PDB file of C-alpha atoms in Angstrom:
ATOM      1  CA  MET A   1      83.699 -92.545  62.879  1.00 56.00           C
ATOM      2  CA  ALA A   2      85.385 -93.686  59.703  1.00 60.00           C
ATOM      3  CA  LYS A   3      87.396 -96.827  59.577  1.00 65.00           C
ATOM      4  CA  ARG A   4      90.917 -96.612  58.377  1.00 64.00           C
ATOM      5  CA  LYS A   5      91.932 -99.060  55.666  1.00 62.00           C
ATOM      6  CA  THR A   6      95.335-100.657  55.865  1.00 62.00           C
ATOM      7  CA  ALA A   7      97.312-101.165  52.729  1.00 57.00           C
ATOM      8  CA  SER A   8      98.682-104.559  51.977  1.00 61.00           C
ATOM      9  CA  LYS A   9     101.987-104.890  50.228  1.00 59.00           C
ATOM     10  CA  THR A  10     101.876-106.562  46.869  1.00 59.00           C
ATOM     11  CA  SER A  11     104.547-106.849  44.290  1.00 56.00           C
ATOM     12  CA  LYS A  12     103.910-106.753  40.622  1.00 58.00           C
ATOM     13  CA  LYS A  13     106.090-108.726  38.315  1.00 61.00           C
ATOM     14  CA  VAL A  14     107.184-106.976  35.186  1.00 58.00           C
ATOM     15  CA  GLU A  15     106.891-109.238  32.232  1.00 62.00           C
ATOM     16  CA  LEU A  16     108.393-108.283  28.924  1.00 62.00           C
ATOM     17  CA  ASP A  17     106.279-109.296  25.998  1.00 62.00           C
ATOM     18  CA  PHE A  18     108.156-109.143  22.738  1.00 64.00           C
ATOM     19  CA  ASN A  19     105.374-109.473  20.261  1.00 63.00           C
ATOM     20  CA  PHE A  20     106.571-108.691  16.750  1.00 69.00           C
ATOM     21  CA  ASN A  21     103.173-109.122  15.189  1.00 72.00           C
ATOM     22  CA  LYS A  22     101.102-106.305  13.762  1.00 73.00           C
ATOM     23  CA  PRO A  23     100.165-103.818  16.525  1.00 70.00           C
ATOM     24  CA  LYS A  24      96.585-103.604  17.691  1.00 76.00           C
ATOM     25  CA  LYS A  25      94.443-100.767  16.335  1.00 78.00           C
ATOM     26  CA  SER A  26      94.236 -99.110  19.743  1.00 81.00           C
ATOM     27  CA  GLU A  27      98.050 -99.094  20.066  1.00 82.00           C
ATOM     28  CA  SER A  28      98.410 -97.735  16.552  1.00 80.00           C
ATOM     29  CA  LYS A  29      95.966 -94.929  17.312  1.00 83.00           C
ATOM     30  CA  LYS A  30      97.900 -93.982  20.471  1.00 84.00           C
ATOM     31  CA  VAL A  31     101.139 -93.744  18.504  1.00 79.00           C
ATOM     32  CA  ASN A  32      99.511 -91.654  15.791  1.00 78.00           C
ATOM     33  CA  LYS A  33      98.086 -89.246  18.402  1.00 81.00           C
ATOM     34  CA  LYS A  34     101.497 -88.822  20.023  1.00 79.00           C
ATOM     35  CA  LEU A  35     103.143 -88.211  16.635  1.00 73.00           C
ATOM     36  CA  LYS A  36     100.544 -85.553  15.818  1.00 76.00           C
ATOM     37  CA  LYS A  37     101.259 -83.854  19.158  1.00 80.00           C
ATOM     38  CA  LEU A  38     104.974 -83.745  18.336  1.00 79.00           C
ATOM     39  CA  GLY A  39     104.410 -81.760  15.207  1.00 79.00           C
ATOM     40  CA  PHE A  40     105.781 -82.039  11.710  1.00 82.00           C
ATOM     41  CA  GLY A  41     108.999 -80.124  12.417  1.00 84.00           C
ATOM     42  CA  THR A  42     109.923 -82.325  15.385  1.00 85.00           C
ATOM     43  CA  VAL A  43     109.339 -85.530  13.421  1.00 81.00           C
ATOM     44  CA  CYS A  44     111.470 -84.203  10.557  1.00 88.00           C
ATOM     45  CA  LEU A  45     114.220 -83.258  13.013  1.00 90.00           C
ATOM     46  CA  ILE A  46     114.185 -86.753  14.546  1.00 89.00           C
ATOM     47  CA  LEU A  47     114.381 -88.376  11.091  1.00 91.00           C
ATOM     48  CA  PHE A  48     117.200 -86.018  10.061  1.00 94.00           C
ATOM     49  CA  VAL A  49     119.234 -86.822  13.198  1.00 95.00           C
ATOM     50  CA  LEU A  50     118.649 -90.539  12.628  1.00 95.00           C
ATOM     51  CA  ALA A  51     119.792 -90.298   8.989  1.00 95.00           C
ATOM     52  CA  VAL A  52     122.896 -88.289   9.941  1.00 95.00           C
ATOM     53  CA  GLY A  53     123.738 -90.859  12.627  1.00 95.00           C
ATOM     54  CA  VAL A  54     123.420 -93.784  10.235  1.00 95.00           C
ATOM     55  CA  ALA A  55     125.471 -92.022   7.532  1.00 94.00           C
ATOM     56  CA  GLY A  56     128.092 -90.936  10.084  1.00 94.00           C
ATOM     57  CA  GLY A  57     128.403 -94.480  11.401  1.00 92.00           C
ATOM     58  CA  PHE A  58     128.725 -95.915   7.899  1.00 92.00           C
ATOM     59  CA  PHE A  59     131.386 -93.461   6.778  1.00 92.00           C
ATOM     60  CA  GLY A  60     133.162 -93.679  10.142  1.00 89.00           C
ATOM     61  CA  VAL A  61     133.556 -97.445   9.782  1.00 85.00           C
ATOM     62  CA  LYS A  62     134.676 -97.008   6.161  1.00 88.00           C
ATOM     63  CA  PHE A  63     137.288 -94.466   7.300  1.00 88.00           C
ATOM     64  CA  LEU A  64     138.576 -96.680  10.126  1.00 84.00           C
ATOM     65  CA  THR A  65     138.830 -99.773   7.933  1.00 86.00           C
ATOM     66  CA  ARG A  66     140.108 -98.195   4.689  1.00 88.00           C
ATOM     67  CA  ASN A  67     143.597 -99.787   4.938  1.00 88.00           C
ATOM     68  CA  ASP A  68     142.548-103.119   6.447  1.00 89.00           C
ATOM     69  CA  CYS A  69     143.920-106.272   4.861  1.00 91.00           C
ATOM     70  CA  PHE A  70     144.716-109.924   5.479  1.00 92.00           C
ATOM     71  CA  GLU A  71     147.181-111.066   2.835  1.00 94.00           C
ATOM     72  CA  ILE A  72     150.077-113.467   2.428  1.00 94.00           C
ATOM     73  CA  VAL A  73     153.490-111.803   2.157  1.00 94.00           C
ATOM     74  CA  GLY A  74     155.262-113.289  -0.855  1.00 93.00           C
ATOM     75  CA  ASN A  75     154.014-116.022  -3.172  1.00 93.00           C
ATOM     76  CA  ASP A  76     150.941-118.137  -2.447  1.00 92.00           C
ATOM     77  CA  GLU A  77     152.501-121.168  -4.171  1.00 94.00           C
ATOM     78  CA  LEU A  78     156.158-122.215  -4.183  1.00 92.00           C
ATOM     79  CA  THR A  79     158.175-125.101  -5.607  1.00 92.00           C
ATOM     80  CA  LEU A  80     161.357-126.120  -3.793  1.00 92.00           C
ATOM     81  CA  THR A  81     163.733-129.059  -3.920  1.00 91.00           C
ATOM     82  CA  LEU A  82     163.953-131.474  -1.013  1.00 90.00           C
ATOM     83  CA  ASP A  83     167.476-130.310  -0.110  1.00 89.00           C
ATOM     84  CA  LYS A  84     166.206-126.756   0.552  1.00 90.00           C
ATOM     85  CA  THR A  85     164.501-125.278   3.590  1.00 92.00           C
ATOM     86  CA  TYR A  86     161.806-122.648   3.473  1.00 93.00           C
ATOM     87  CA  GLU A  87     161.837-119.521   5.641  1.00 94.00           C
ATOM     88  CA  ASP A  88     158.273-118.300   6.043  1.00 93.00           C
ATOM     89  CA  THR A  89     157.540-114.655   5.244  1.00 92.00           C
ATOM     90  CA  GLY A  90     154.191-114.757   7.067  1.00 92.00           C
ATOM     91  CA  VAL A  91     151.105-112.654   6.556  1.00 94.00           C
ATOM     92  CA  LYS A  92     150.177-109.004   6.871  1.00 94.00           C
ATOM     93  CA  ILE A  93     147.079-108.344   8.949  1.00 93.00           C
ATOM     94  CA  VAL A  94     145.676-104.865   9.498  1.00 92.00           C
ATOM     95  CA  ALA A  95     142.313-104.636  11.272  1.00 90.00           C
ATOM     96  CA  PHE A  96     140.609-101.362  12.187  1.00 86.00           C
ATOM     97  CA  GLY A  97     143.788 -99.483  11.287  1.00 85.00           C
ATOM     98  CA  LYS A  98     146.006-101.490  13.666  1.00 88.00           C
ATOM     99  CA  ASP A  99     148.749-103.962  12.642  1.00 91.00           C
ATOM    100  CA  GLU A 100     147.742-107.362  14.011  1.00 90.00           C
ATOM    101  CA  SER A 101     150.253-109.520  12.125  1.00 90.00           C
ATOM    102  CA  ASP A 102     151.514-111.036  15.363  1.00 89.00           C
ATOM    103  CA  LYS A 103     148.021-112.335  16.225  1.00 88.00           C
ATOM    104  CA  VAL A 104     148.012-115.265  13.841  1.00 92.00           C
ATOM    105  CA  GLU A 105     147.858-119.012  14.350  1.00 92.00           C
ATOM    106  CA  ILE A 106     149.960-121.116  12.004  1.00 93.00           C
ATOM    107  CA  GLU A 107     149.095-124.705  11.156  1.00 95.00           C
ATOM    108  CA  THR A 108     151.242-126.758   8.807  1.00 94.00           C
ATOM    109  CA  ASN A 109     152.108-130.291   7.801  1.00 94.00           C
ATOM    110  CA  LEU A 110     155.765-129.358   7.230  1.00 93.00           C
ATOM    111  CA  GLU A 111     158.603-130.097   9.621  1.00 93.00           C
ATOM    112  CA  LYS A 112     159.518-126.940  11.579  1.00 92.00           C
ATOM    113  CA  HIS A 113     163.114-126.380  12.699  1.00 92.00           C
ATOM    114  CA  GLU A 114     164.359-124.425  15.726  1.00 92.00           C
ATOM    115  CA  ASP A 115     165.567-121.549  13.538  1.00 93.00           C
ATOM    116  CA  GLY A 116     162.009-121.042  12.199  1.00 89.00           C
ATOM    117  CA  THR A 117     162.532-122.646   8.799  1.00 93.00           C
ATOM    118  CA  TYR A 118     160.460-125.464   7.313  1.00 93.00           C
ATOM    119  CA  SER A 119     161.429-128.558   5.338  1.00 92.00           C
ATOM    120  CA  ALA A 120     159.964-131.816   4.059  1.00 92.00           C
ATOM    121  CA  ASP A 121     161.279-135.390   4.002  1.00 90.00           C
ATOM    122  CA  SER A 122     159.488-136.534   0.859  1.00 91.00           C
ATOM    123  CA  GLU A 123     158.091-135.156  -2.382  1.00 92.00           C
ATOM    124  CA  GLY A 124     154.634-133.662  -2.309  1.00 92.00           C
ATOM    125  CA  THR A 125     152.584-130.565  -1.761  1.00 94.00           C
ATOM    126  CA  TYR A 126     152.472-129.168   1.744  1.00 95.00           C
ATOM    127  CA  TYR A 127     150.606-126.256   3.259  1.00 95.00           C
ATOM    128  CA  ILE A 128     150.980-123.475   5.787  1.00 95.00           C
ATOM    129  CA  GLN A 129     147.587-122.227   6.988  1.00 95.00           C
ATOM    130  CA  TYR A 130     147.264-118.808   8.628  1.00 95.00           C
ATOM    131  CA  THR A 131     144.263-118.067  10.845  1.00 93.00           C
ATOM    132  CA  ALA A 132     143.783-114.679  12.489  1.00 90.00           C
ATOM    133  CA  THR A 133     142.816-114.517  16.150  1.00 87.00           C
ATOM    134  CA  ASN A 134     141.694-110.887  16.152  1.00 87.00           C
ATOM    135  CA  LEU A 135     138.097-109.677  16.191  1.00 84.00           C
ATOM    136  CA  LYS A 136     137.625-108.715  12.538  1.00 86.00           C
ATOM    137  CA  TYR A 137     139.249-111.609  10.684  1.00 86.00           C
ATOM    138  CA  GLY A 138     139.118-114.216  13.442  1.00 83.00           C
ATOM    139  CA  LYS A 139     135.646-113.810  14.894  1.00 84.00           C
ATOM    140  CA  ILE A 140     133.515-111.777  12.474  1.00 85.00           C
ATOM    141  CA  PHE A 141     134.707-112.926   9.026  1.00 86.00           C
ATOM    142  CA  LYS A 142     136.720-116.078   9.972  1.00 87.00           C
ATOM    143  CA  ILE A 143     139.237-115.764   7.140  1.00 89.00           C
ATOM    144  CA  LYS A 144     142.038-118.274   6.567  1.00 92.00           C
ATOM    145  CA  LYS A 145     144.902-117.962   4.114  1.00 94.00           C
ATOM    146  CA  ILE A 146     146.887-120.929   2.791  1.00 94.00           C
ATOM    147  CA  ARG A 147     150.348-121.050   1.218  1.00 95.00           C
ATOM    148  CA  LEU A 148     151.118-124.184  -0.825  1.00 95.00           C
ATOM    149  CA  ILE A 149     154.702-125.430  -1.011  1.00 94.00           C
ATOM    150  CA  THR A 150     155.583-128.258  -3.371  1.00 93.00           C
ATOM    151  CA  PHE A 151     158.798-130.160  -2.711  1.00 92.00           C
ATOM    152  CA  VAL A 152     160.370-132.069  -5.620  1.00 92.00           C
ATOM    153  CA  GLU A 153     163.509-134.180  -6.048  1.00 90.00           C
ATOM    154  CA  PRO A 154     166.548-132.142  -7.122  1.00 84.00           C
ATOM    155  CA  THR A 155     167.503-132.724 -10.756  1.00 79.00           C
ATOM    156  CA  GLU A 156     171.037-133.743 -11.793  1.00 56.00           C
ATOM    157  CA  GLN A 157     171.663-130.318 -13.344  1.00 51.00           C
ATOM    158  CA  GLU A 158     170.704-128.550 -10.078  1.00 59.00           C
ATOM    159  CA  GLU A 159     173.020-130.864  -8.120  1.00 56.00           C
ATOM    160  CA  ILE A 160     175.963-129.989 -10.417  1.00 49.00           C
ATOM    161  CA  PHE A 161     175.153-126.276 -10.224  1.00 55.00           C
ATOM    162  CA  ASN A 162     174.877-126.361  -6.423  1.00 60.00           C
ATOM    163  CA  ALA A 163     178.214-128.223  -6.198  1.00 56.00           C
ATOM    164  CA  GLY A 164     179.919-125.371  -8.094  1.00 54.00           C
ATOM    165  CA  GLY A 165     180.355-127.093 -11.464  1.00 49.00           C
ATOM    166  CA  ASN A 166     179.754-125.202 -14.694  1.00 48.00           C
ATOM    167  CA  ASN A 167     178.963-128.215 -16.872  1.00 45.00           C
ATOM    168  CA  GLU A 168     175.774-128.005 -18.825  1.00 43.00           C
TER     169      GLU A 168
END
């Protein structure tokens, strides 16, 4: 009478080995045999589909991002007198064809008023820095735009003109 063997349970761990070195000759031969079995037409079809996919992806991204921009609305540099306030015109942000102008962080060393205008107490050059928080300009490219505003003392001629006098 034959004895019956009992199976014992064993588990095999799957280990991933990412070896980016040159493949062994035996592995290279296996790949070459499989490619020969596929045939020339099949390999050409695979390469054609791959090329069409890459070209389609490239032109698709170009089409989606053709109108994208991150630019300051108005002048990059301004000169104002200390008695004036500045109302910011902001930035225009378009990413992947969608207006994202409201997704911007503003940092400045100017004094901001409740009505949204800015002013300065002393002469000098101040800045307003715009940083996008969206994916394209905030995370991928990390673009910042800066507007420089220089405040100067009003001249005597400007004070007369602002008071309504016509003396020159």
